[in-house]
Coordinates of C-alpha atoms and ligand atoms in Angstrom, one line a residue:
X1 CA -45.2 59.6 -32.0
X2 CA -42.8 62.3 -30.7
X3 CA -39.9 59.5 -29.7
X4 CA -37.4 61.8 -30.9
X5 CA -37.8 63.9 -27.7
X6 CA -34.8 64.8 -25.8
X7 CA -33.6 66.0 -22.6
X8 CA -31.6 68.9 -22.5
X9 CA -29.4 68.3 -19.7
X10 CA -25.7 67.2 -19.0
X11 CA -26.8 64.5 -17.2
X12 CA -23.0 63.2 -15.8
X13 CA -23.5 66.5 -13.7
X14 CA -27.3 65.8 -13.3
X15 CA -26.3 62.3 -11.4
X16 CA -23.3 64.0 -9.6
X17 CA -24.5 66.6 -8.1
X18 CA -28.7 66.4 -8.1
X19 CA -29.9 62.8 -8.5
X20 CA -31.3 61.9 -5.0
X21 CA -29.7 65.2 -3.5
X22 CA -31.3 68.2 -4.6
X23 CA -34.0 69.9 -6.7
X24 CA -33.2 71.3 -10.4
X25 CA -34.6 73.5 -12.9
X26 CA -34.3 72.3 -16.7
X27 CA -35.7 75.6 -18.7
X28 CA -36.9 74.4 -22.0
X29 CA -36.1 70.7 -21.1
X30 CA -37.5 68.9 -24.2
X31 CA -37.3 71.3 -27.4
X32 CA -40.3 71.2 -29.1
X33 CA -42.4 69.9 -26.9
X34 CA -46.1 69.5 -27.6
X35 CA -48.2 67.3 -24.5
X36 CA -48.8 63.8 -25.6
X37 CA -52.2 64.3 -23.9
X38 CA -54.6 67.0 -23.7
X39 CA -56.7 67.9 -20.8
X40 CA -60.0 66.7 -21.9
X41 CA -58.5 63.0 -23.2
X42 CA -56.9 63.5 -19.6
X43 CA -60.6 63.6 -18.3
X44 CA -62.0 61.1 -20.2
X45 CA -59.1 58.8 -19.0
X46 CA -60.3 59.0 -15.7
X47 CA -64.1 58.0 -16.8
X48 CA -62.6 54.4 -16.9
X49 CA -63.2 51.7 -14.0
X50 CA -59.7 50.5 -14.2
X51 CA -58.2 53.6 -14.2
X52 CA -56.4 55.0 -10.5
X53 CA -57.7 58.7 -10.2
X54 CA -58.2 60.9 -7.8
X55 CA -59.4 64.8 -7.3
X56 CA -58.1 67.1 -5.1
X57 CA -60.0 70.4 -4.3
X58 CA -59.4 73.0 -1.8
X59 CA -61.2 75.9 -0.3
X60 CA -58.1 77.8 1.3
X61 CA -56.9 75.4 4.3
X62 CA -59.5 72.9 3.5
X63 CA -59.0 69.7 1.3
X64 CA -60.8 67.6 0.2
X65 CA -60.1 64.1 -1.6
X66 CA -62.3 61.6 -4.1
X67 CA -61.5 59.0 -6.2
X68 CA -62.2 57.9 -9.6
X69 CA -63.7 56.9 -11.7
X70 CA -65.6 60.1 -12.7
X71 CA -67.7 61.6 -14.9
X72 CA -68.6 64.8 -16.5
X73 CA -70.2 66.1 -13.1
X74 CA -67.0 65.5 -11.2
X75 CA -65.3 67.9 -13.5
X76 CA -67.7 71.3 -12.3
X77 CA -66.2 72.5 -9.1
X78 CA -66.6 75.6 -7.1
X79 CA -63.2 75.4 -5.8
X80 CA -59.6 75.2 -7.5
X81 CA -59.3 71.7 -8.1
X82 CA -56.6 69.0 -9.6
X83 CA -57.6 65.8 -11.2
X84 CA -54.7 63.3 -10.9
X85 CA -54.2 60.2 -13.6
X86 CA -51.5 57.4 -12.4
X87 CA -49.6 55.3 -15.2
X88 CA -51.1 57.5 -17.8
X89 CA -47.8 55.9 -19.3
X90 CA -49.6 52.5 -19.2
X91 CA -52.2 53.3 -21.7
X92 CA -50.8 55.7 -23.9
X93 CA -48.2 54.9 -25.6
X94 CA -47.5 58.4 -26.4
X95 CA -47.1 59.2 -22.7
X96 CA -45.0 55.9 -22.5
X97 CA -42.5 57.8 -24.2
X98 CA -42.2 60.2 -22.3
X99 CA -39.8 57.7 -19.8
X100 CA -37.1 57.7 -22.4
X101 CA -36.0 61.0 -21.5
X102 CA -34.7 59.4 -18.5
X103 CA -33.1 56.8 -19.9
X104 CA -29.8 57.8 -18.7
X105 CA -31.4 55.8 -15.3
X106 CA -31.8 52.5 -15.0
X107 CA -35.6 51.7 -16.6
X108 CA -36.3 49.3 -13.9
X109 CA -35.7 52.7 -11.4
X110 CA -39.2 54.2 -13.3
X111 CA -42.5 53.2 -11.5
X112 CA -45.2 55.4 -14.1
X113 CA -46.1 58.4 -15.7
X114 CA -48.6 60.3 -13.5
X115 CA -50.9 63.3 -15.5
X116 CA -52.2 65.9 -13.8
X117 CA -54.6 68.9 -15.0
X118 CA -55.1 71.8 -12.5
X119 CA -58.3 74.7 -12.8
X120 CA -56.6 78.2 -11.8
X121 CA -55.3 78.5 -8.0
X122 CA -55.4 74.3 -8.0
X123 CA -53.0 71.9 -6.2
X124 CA -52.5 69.0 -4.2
X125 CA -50.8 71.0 -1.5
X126 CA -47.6 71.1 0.3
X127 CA -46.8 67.6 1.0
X128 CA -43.1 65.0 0.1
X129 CA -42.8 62.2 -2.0
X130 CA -40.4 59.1 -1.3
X131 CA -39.7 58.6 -4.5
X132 CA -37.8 61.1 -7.1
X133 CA -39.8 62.8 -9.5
X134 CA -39.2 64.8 -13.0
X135 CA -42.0 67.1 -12.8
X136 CA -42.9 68.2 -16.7
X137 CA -45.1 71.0 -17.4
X138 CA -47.3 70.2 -19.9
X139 CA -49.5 72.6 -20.5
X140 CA -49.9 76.1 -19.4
X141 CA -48.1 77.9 -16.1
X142 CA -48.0 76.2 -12.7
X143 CA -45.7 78.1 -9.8
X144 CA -43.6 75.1 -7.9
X145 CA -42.5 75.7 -4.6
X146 CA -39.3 73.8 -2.7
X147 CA -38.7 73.6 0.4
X148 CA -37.1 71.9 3.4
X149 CA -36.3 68.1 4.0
X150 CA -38.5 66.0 5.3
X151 CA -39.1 61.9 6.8
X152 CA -41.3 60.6 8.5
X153 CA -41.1 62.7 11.2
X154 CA -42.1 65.7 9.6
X155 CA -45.3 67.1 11.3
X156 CA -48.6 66.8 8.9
X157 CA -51.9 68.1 8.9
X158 CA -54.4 66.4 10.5
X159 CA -56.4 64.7 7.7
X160 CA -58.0 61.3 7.0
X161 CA -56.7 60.6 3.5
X162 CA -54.0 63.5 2.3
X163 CA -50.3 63.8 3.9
X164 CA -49.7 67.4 3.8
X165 CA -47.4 69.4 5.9
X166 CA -48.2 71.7 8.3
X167 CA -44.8 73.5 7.9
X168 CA -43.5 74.7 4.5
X169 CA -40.2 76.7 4.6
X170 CA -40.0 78.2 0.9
X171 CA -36.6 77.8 -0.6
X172 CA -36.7 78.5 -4.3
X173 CA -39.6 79.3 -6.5
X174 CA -40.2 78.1 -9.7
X175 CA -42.3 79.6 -12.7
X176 CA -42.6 76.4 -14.9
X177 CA -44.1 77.1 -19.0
X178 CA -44.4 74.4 -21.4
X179 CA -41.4 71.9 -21.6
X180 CA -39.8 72.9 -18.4
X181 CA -38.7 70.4 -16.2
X182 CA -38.4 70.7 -12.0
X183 CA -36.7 67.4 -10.6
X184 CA -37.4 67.0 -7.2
X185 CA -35.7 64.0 -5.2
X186 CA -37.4 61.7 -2.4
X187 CA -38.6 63.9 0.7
X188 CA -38.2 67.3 -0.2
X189 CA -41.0 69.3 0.2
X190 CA -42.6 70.9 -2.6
X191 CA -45.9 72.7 -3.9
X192 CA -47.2 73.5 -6.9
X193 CA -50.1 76.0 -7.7
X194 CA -51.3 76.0 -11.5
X195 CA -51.5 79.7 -12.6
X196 CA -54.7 79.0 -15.0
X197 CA -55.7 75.8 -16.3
X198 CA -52.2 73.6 -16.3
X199 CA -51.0 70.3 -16.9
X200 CA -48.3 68.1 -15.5
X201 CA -46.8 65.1 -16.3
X202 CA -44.6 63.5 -13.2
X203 CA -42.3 60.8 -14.2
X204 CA -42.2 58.9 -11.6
X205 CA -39.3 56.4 -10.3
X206 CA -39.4 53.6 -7.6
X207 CA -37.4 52.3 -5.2
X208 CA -38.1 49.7 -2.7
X209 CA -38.4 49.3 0.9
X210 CA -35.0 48.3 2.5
X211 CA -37.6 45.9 4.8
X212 CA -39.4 44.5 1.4
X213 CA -35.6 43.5 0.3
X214 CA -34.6 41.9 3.6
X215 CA -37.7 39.8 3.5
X216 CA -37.2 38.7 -0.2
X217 CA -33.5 38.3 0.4
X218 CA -34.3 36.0 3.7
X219 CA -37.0 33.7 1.9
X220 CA -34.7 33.3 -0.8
X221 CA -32.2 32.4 1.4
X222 CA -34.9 30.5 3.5
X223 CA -35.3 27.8 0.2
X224 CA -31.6 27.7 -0.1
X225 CA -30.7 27.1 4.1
X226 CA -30.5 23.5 5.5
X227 CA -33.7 23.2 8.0
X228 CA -31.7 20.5 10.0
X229 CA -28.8 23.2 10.7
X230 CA -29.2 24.5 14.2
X231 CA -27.4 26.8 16.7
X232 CA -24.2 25.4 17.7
X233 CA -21.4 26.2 20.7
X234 CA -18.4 23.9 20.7
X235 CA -15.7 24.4 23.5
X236 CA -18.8 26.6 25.5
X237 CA -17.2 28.5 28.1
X238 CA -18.5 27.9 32.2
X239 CA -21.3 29.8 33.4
X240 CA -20.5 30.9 36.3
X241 CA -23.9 33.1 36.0
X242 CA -26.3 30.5 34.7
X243 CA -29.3 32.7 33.7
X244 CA -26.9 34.8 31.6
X245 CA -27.0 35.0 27.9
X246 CA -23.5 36.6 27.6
X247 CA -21.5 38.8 25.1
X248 CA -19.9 35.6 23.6
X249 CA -23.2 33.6 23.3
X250 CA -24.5 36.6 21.2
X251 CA -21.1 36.7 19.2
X252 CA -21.7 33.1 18.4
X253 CA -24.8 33.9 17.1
X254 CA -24.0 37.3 15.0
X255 CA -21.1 34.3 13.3
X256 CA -23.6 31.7 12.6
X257 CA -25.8 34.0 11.1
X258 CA -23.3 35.5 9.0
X259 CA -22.3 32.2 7.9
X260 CA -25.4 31.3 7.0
X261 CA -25.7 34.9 4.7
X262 CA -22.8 34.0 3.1
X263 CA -24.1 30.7 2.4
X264 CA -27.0 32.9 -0.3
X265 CA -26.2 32.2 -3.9
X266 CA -28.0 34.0 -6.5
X267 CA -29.8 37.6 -6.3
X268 CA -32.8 37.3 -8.6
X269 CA -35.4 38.0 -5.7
X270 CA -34.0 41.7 -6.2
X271 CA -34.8 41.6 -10.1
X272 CA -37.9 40.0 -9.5
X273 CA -38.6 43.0 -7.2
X274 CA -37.8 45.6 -9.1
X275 CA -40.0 44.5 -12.0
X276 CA -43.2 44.0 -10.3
X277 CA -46.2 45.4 -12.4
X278 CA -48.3 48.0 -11.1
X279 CA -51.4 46.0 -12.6
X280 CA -51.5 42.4 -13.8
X281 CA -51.7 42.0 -17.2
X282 CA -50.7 38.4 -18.2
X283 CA -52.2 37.4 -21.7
X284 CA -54.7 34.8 -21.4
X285 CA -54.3 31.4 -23.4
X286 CA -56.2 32.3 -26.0
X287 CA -54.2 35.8 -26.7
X288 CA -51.4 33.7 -26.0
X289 CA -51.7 30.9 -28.9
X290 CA -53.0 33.5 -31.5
X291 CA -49.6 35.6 -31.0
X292 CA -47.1 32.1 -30.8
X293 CA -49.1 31.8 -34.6
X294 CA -48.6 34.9 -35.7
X295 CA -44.8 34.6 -34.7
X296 CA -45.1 31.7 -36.4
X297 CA -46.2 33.3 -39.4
X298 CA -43.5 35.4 -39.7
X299 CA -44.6 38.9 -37.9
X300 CA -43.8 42.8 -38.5
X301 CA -41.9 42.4 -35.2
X302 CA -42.6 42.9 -31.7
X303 CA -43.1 46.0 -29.9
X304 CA -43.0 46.3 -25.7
X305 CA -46.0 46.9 -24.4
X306 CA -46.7 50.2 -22.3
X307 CA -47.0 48.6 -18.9
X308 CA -44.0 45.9 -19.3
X309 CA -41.2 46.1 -16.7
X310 CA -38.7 44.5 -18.2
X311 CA -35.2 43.9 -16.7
X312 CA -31.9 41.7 -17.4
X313 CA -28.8 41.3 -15.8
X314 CA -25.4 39.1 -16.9
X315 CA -24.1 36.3 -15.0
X316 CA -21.7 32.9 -16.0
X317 CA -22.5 33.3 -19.5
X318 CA -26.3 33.7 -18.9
X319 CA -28.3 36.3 -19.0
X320 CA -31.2 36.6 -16.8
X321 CA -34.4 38.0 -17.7
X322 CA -37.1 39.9 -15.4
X323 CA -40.3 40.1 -17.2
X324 CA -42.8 41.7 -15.2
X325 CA -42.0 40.4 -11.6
X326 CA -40.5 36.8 -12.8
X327 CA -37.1 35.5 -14.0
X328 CA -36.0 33.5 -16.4
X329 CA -32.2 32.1 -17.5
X330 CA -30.9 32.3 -20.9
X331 CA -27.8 31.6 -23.1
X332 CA -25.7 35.1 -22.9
X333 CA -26.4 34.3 -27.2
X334 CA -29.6 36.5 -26.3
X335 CA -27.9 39.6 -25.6
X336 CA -27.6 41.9 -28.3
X337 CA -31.6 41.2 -28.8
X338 CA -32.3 41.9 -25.3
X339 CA -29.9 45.0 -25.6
X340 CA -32.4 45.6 -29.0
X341 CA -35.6 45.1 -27.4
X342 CA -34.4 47.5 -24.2
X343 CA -33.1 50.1 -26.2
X344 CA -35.7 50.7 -29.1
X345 CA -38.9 48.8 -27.8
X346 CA -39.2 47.0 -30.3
X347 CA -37.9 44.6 -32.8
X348 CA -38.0 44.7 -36.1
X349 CA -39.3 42.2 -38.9
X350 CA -35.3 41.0 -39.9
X351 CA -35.0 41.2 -36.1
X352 CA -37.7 39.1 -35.0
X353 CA -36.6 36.1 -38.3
X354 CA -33.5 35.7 -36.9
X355 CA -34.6 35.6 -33.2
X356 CA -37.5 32.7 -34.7
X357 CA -34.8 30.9 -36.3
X358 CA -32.7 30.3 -33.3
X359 CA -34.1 27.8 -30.1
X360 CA -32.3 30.0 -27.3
X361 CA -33.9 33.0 -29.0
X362 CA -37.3 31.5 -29.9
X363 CA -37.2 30.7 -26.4
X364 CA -36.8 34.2 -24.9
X365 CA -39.4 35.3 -27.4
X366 CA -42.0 33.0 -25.6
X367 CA -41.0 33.6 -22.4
X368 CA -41.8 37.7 -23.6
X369 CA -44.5 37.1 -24.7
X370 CA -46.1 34.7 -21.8
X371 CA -45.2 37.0 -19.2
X372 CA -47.1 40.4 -21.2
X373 CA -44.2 42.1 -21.8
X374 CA -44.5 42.2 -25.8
X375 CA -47.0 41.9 -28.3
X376 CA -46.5 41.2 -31.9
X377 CA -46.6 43.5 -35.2
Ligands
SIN401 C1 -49.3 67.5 -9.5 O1 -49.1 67.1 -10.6 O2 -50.0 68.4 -9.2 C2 -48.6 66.8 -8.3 C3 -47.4 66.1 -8.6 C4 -46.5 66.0 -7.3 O3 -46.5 66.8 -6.5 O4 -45.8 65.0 -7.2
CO402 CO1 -45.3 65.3 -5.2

């Protein structure tokens, strides 16, 4: 497993002057760099029911759309076509490594590892993302095209399932070859054409929905709020206009509210957020029991599995753990393992004795493993 990969970029600059603001070009990004996937294991991926694929294959100006799974037949087109794999990441771990070239970024930022493999002339079209995305060539040639800044008001082509623009005003051009790297941030345009058979892999990060974290934000604060507290308007002034909600009656408001915001304790709805899975994957009780005796039993040591989204933030002398869309509270004593585990993926077999040998750790272990996030050596 290539997990010695690295990214050559300086990425204080990266982050200063091109995370979220504008498209770069990394020529000869990872040194070495040989696709942790071919093209035909790409298309055999996308045989499998529980696999999210989709092909895209145009005639000129006309697209069309299907999704997976496919087979053989699916793969004999007349047109240039692309056949897209999501979370590729999720069931290989060899493609799961690919996210640690962006480990400069918070992990919890990464949503998956999306695969692509283009036939000559193929490509999904102009369209935006709203989500940044490191687009690695895998490989072969595929010509990238930026352009202008778009939202949702951008104008689109009229089509039932694809969100492609009608306008593309070309900026730069890219010519990307094995290992190169184009990062391109939430709602630029951009447009890639493979020049022979290609193959991409877009890391892709996630971010979510200012509305999605007001509503979590309010229910939490919805369990926290006394139901019996209502509006209130001590020393009211006259109304000499009796029908009037006035200026100070909304004021009154805008403070109770505000008071009752600053009443919220705690933020783990956000964590919880953040490390939704894409697919659940919980272990069932059976899986469950057989890895408690293997840890038991004294294990190799644990690795994370593909598809974990695993998160932790200090607080008080805790440390609180986000394991695929929960939360649990720990001693801080946890730390340095959690620190481990983030880091290197794993834990190894002196790791894993000393974590068994300690309650607060054992703990943490089980709570891993419960929630999917690790399985055992
Ligand atoms: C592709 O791999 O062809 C599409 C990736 C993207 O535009 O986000
Ligand atoms: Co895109």
């Amino acid at each position: 497993m290539s997990s010695d990969w690295e990214l050559n970029l300086d990425k204080e600059q990266f982050l200063a002057q091109h995370w979220q603001k504008a498209p770069l070009l990394i020529r000869g990004a990872i040194k070495n760099f040989k696709p942790p996937i071919s093209s035909d294991e790409l298309a055999g991926l996308a045989y499998e029911e529980e696999v999210e694929a989709r092909i895209v294959e145009h005639q000129e100006d006309n697209w069309q759309l299907f999704h997976g799974p496919f087979s053989a037949t699916d793969y004999q087109r007349k047109h240039p076509w692309t056949l897209l794999v999501q979370a590729v990441d999720q069931y290989i771990p060899e493609v799961a490594q690919l996210r640690k070239l962006v480990d400069f970024i918070p992990q919890w930022r990464v949503d998956d590892v999306m695969a692509s493999y283009a036939s000559d002339g193929g490509s999904v079209g102009p369209h935006f993302d709203n989500y940044d995305v490191f687009l690695l060539q895998g490989e072969g040639h595929r010509l990238w095209k930026t352009g202008q800044f778009c939202d949702s008001s951008s104008p689109l082509v009229d089509h039932d399932s694809l969100r492609l623009l009608s306008q593309f005003n070309t900026e730069a051009e890219y010519l990307l070859e094995p290992g190169d790297i184009l990062y391109v941030p939430p709602g630029i345009a951009h447009w890639g054409t493979a020049q022979g058979e290609c193959t991409t892999f877009s890391i892709g990060f996630r971010a979510p929905r200012i509305t999605e974290m007001v509503s979590r934000f309010t229910d939490a604060l919805i369990e926290q709020l006394d139901p019996d507290l209502f509006y209130s308007d001590a020393r009211i002034e006259v109304a000499t206009r009796p029908g009037e909600i006035r200026p100070r009656d909304l004021d009154r408001v805008s403070a109770q509210i505000q008071a009752a915001l600053d009443q919220s304790e705690g933020n783990h709805w956000f964590g919880e957020l953040a490390t939704e899975p894409r697919y659940e994957q919980f272990p069932d009780e059976d899986e469950l029991s057989e890895a408690r005796s293997q840890l038991s039993d004294g294990a190799n040591g644990i690795e994370l599995n593909s598809a974990a989204k695993l998160a932790w933030q200090h607080e008080a002398g805790r440390v609180v753990v986000f394991a695929n869309g929960d939360s649990r509270s720990f001693s801080e004593s946890i730390m340095p393992l959690q620190i481990a585990l983030s880091d290197a993926w794993k834990l190894n077999k002196a790791e894993l004795a000393a974590a068994c040998a300690d309650p607060e750790s054992s703990g943490w272990l089980d709570y891993l493993l419960e929630s999917g996030c690790v399985f055992i050596l």
